[in-house]
PDB file of C-alpha atoms in Angstrom:
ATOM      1  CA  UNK A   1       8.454  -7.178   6.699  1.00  0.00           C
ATOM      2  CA  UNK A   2       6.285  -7.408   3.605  1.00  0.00           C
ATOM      3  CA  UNK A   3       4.943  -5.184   1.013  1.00  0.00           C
ATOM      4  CA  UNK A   4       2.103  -4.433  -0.161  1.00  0.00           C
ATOM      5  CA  UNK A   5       0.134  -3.165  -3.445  1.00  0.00           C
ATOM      6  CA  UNK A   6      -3.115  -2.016  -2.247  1.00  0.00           C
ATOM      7  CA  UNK A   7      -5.339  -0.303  -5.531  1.00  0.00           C
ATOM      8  CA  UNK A   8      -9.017   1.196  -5.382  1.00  0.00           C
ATOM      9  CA  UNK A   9     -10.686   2.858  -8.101  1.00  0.00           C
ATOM     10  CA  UNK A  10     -11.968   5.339  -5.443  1.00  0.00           C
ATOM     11  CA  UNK A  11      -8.738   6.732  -4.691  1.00  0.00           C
ATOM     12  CA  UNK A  12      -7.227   7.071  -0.786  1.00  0.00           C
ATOM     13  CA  UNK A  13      -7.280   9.183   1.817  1.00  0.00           C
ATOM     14  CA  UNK A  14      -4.071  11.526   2.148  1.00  0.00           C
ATOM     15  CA  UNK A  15      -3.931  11.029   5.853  1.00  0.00           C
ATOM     16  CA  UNK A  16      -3.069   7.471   5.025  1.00  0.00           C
ATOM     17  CA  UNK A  17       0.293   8.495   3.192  1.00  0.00           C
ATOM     18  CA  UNK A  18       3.884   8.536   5.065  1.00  0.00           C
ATOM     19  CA  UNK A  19       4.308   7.221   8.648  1.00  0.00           C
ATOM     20  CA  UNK A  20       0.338   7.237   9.582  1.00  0.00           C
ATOM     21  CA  UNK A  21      -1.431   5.555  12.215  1.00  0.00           C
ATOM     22  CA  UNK A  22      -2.280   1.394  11.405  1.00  0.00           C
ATOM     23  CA  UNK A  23      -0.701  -1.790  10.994  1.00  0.00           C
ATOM     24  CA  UNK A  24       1.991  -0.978   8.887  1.00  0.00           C
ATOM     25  CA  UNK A  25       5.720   1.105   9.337  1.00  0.00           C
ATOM     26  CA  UNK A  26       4.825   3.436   6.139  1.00  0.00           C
ATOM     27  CA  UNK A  27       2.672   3.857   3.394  1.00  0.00           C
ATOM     28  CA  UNK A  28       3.645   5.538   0.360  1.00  0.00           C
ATOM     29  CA  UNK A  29       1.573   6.684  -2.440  1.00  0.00           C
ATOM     30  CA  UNK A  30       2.638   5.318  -6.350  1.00  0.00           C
ATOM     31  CA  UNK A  31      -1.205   7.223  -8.073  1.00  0.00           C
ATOM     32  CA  UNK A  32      -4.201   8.444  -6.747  1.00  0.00           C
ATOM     33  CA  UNK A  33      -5.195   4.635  -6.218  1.00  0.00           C
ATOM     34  CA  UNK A  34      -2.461   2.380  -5.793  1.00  0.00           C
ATOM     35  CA  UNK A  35      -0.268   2.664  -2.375  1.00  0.00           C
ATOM     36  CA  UNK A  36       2.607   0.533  -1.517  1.00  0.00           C
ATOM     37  CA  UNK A  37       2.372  -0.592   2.241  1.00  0.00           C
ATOM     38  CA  UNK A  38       5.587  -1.627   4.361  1.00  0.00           C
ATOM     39  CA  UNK A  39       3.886  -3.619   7.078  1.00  0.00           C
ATOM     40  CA  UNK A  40       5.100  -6.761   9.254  1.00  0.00           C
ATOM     41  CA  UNK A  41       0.955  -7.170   9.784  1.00  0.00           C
ATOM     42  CA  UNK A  42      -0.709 -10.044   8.290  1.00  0.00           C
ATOM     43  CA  UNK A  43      -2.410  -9.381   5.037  1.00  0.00           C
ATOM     44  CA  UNK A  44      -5.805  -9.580   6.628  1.00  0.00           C
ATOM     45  CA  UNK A  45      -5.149  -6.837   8.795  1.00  0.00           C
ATOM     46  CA  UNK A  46      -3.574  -4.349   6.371  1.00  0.00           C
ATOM     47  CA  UNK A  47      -6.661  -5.602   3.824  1.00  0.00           C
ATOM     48  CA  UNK A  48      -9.334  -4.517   6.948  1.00  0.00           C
ATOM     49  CA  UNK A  49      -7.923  -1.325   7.661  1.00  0.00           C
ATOM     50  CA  UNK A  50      -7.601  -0.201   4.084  1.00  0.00           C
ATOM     51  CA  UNK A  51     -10.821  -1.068   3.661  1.00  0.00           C
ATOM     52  CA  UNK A  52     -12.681   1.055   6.693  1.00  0.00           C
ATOM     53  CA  UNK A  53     -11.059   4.438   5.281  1.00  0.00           C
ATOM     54  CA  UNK A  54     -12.670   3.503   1.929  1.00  0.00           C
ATOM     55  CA  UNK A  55     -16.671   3.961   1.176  1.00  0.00           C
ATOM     56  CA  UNK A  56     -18.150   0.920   1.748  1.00  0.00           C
ATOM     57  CA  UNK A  57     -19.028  -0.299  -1.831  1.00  0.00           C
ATOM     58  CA  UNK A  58     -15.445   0.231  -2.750  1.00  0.00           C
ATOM     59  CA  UNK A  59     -13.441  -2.312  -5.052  1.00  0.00           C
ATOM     60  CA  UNK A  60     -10.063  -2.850  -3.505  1.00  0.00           C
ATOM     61  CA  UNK A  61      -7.539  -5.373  -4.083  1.00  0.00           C
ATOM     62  CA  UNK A  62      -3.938  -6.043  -1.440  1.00  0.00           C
ATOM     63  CA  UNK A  63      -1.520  -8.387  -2.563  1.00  0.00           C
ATOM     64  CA  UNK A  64       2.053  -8.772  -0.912  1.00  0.00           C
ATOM     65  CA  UNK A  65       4.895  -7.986  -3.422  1.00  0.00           C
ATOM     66  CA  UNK A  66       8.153 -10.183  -3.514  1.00  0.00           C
ATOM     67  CA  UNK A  67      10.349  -7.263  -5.148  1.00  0.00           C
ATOM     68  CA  UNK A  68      10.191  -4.354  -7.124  1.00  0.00           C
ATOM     69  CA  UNK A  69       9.079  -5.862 -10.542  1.00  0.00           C
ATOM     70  CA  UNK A  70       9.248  -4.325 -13.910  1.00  0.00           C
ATOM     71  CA  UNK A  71       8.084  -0.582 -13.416  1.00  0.00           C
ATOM     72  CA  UNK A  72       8.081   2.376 -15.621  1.00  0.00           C
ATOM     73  CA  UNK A  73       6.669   6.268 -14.717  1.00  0.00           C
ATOM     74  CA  UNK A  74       6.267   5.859 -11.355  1.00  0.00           C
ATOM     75  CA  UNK A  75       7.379   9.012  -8.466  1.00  0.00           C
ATOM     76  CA  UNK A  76      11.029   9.379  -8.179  1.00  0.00           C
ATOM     77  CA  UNK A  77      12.647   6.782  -5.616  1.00  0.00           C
ATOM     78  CA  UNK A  78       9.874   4.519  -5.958  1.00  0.00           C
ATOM     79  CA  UNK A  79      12.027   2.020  -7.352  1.00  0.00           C
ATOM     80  CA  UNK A  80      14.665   2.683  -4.855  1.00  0.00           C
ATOM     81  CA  UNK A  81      11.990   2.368  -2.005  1.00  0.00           C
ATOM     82  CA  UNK A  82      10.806  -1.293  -2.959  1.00  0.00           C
ATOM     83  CA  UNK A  83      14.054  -2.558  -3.210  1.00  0.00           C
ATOM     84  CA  UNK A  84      14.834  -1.624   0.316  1.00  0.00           C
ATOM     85  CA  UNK A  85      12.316  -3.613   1.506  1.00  0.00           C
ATOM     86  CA  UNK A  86      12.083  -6.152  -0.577  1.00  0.00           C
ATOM     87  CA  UNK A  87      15.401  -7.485  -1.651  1.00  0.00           C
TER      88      UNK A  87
END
């Protein structure tokens, strides 16, 4: 399982929040344009789907985290969330 931080300037779709539909287990929401994404998917696939629910001249950027980093302000159990998954 891998996570990871997916951020677009044009914000994401609510639908995509939770336990939705696509290549990943859960997807939960840190701001209006950064998700985290619990997936065992490849990058490439989590990348592609993200994508398609974005308009098509959208910047977006997926990396795969290795742990729950240095963090400050973000929702409650956030922090609690990433660890699970990551450590």
């Amino acid at each position: 399982m891998t996570v990871f931080v997916a951020w677009s300037p044009a914000g994401f779709d609510d639908e995509l929040v939770g336990e939705a539909t696509g290549p990943w287990h859960e997807v939960r929401r840190v701001a209006a344009e950064v998700l985290l994404v619990d997936a065992d998917e490849t990058l490439s696939k989590v990348y592609h789907h993200l994508k398609w629910s974005l308009p098509e001249d959208a910047p977006l950027l997926v990396v795969p985290s290795d742990g729950p980093g240095k963090n400050r302000g973000l929702p409650a159990g956030t922090t609690s969330w990433l660890r699970a998954r990551t450590e």
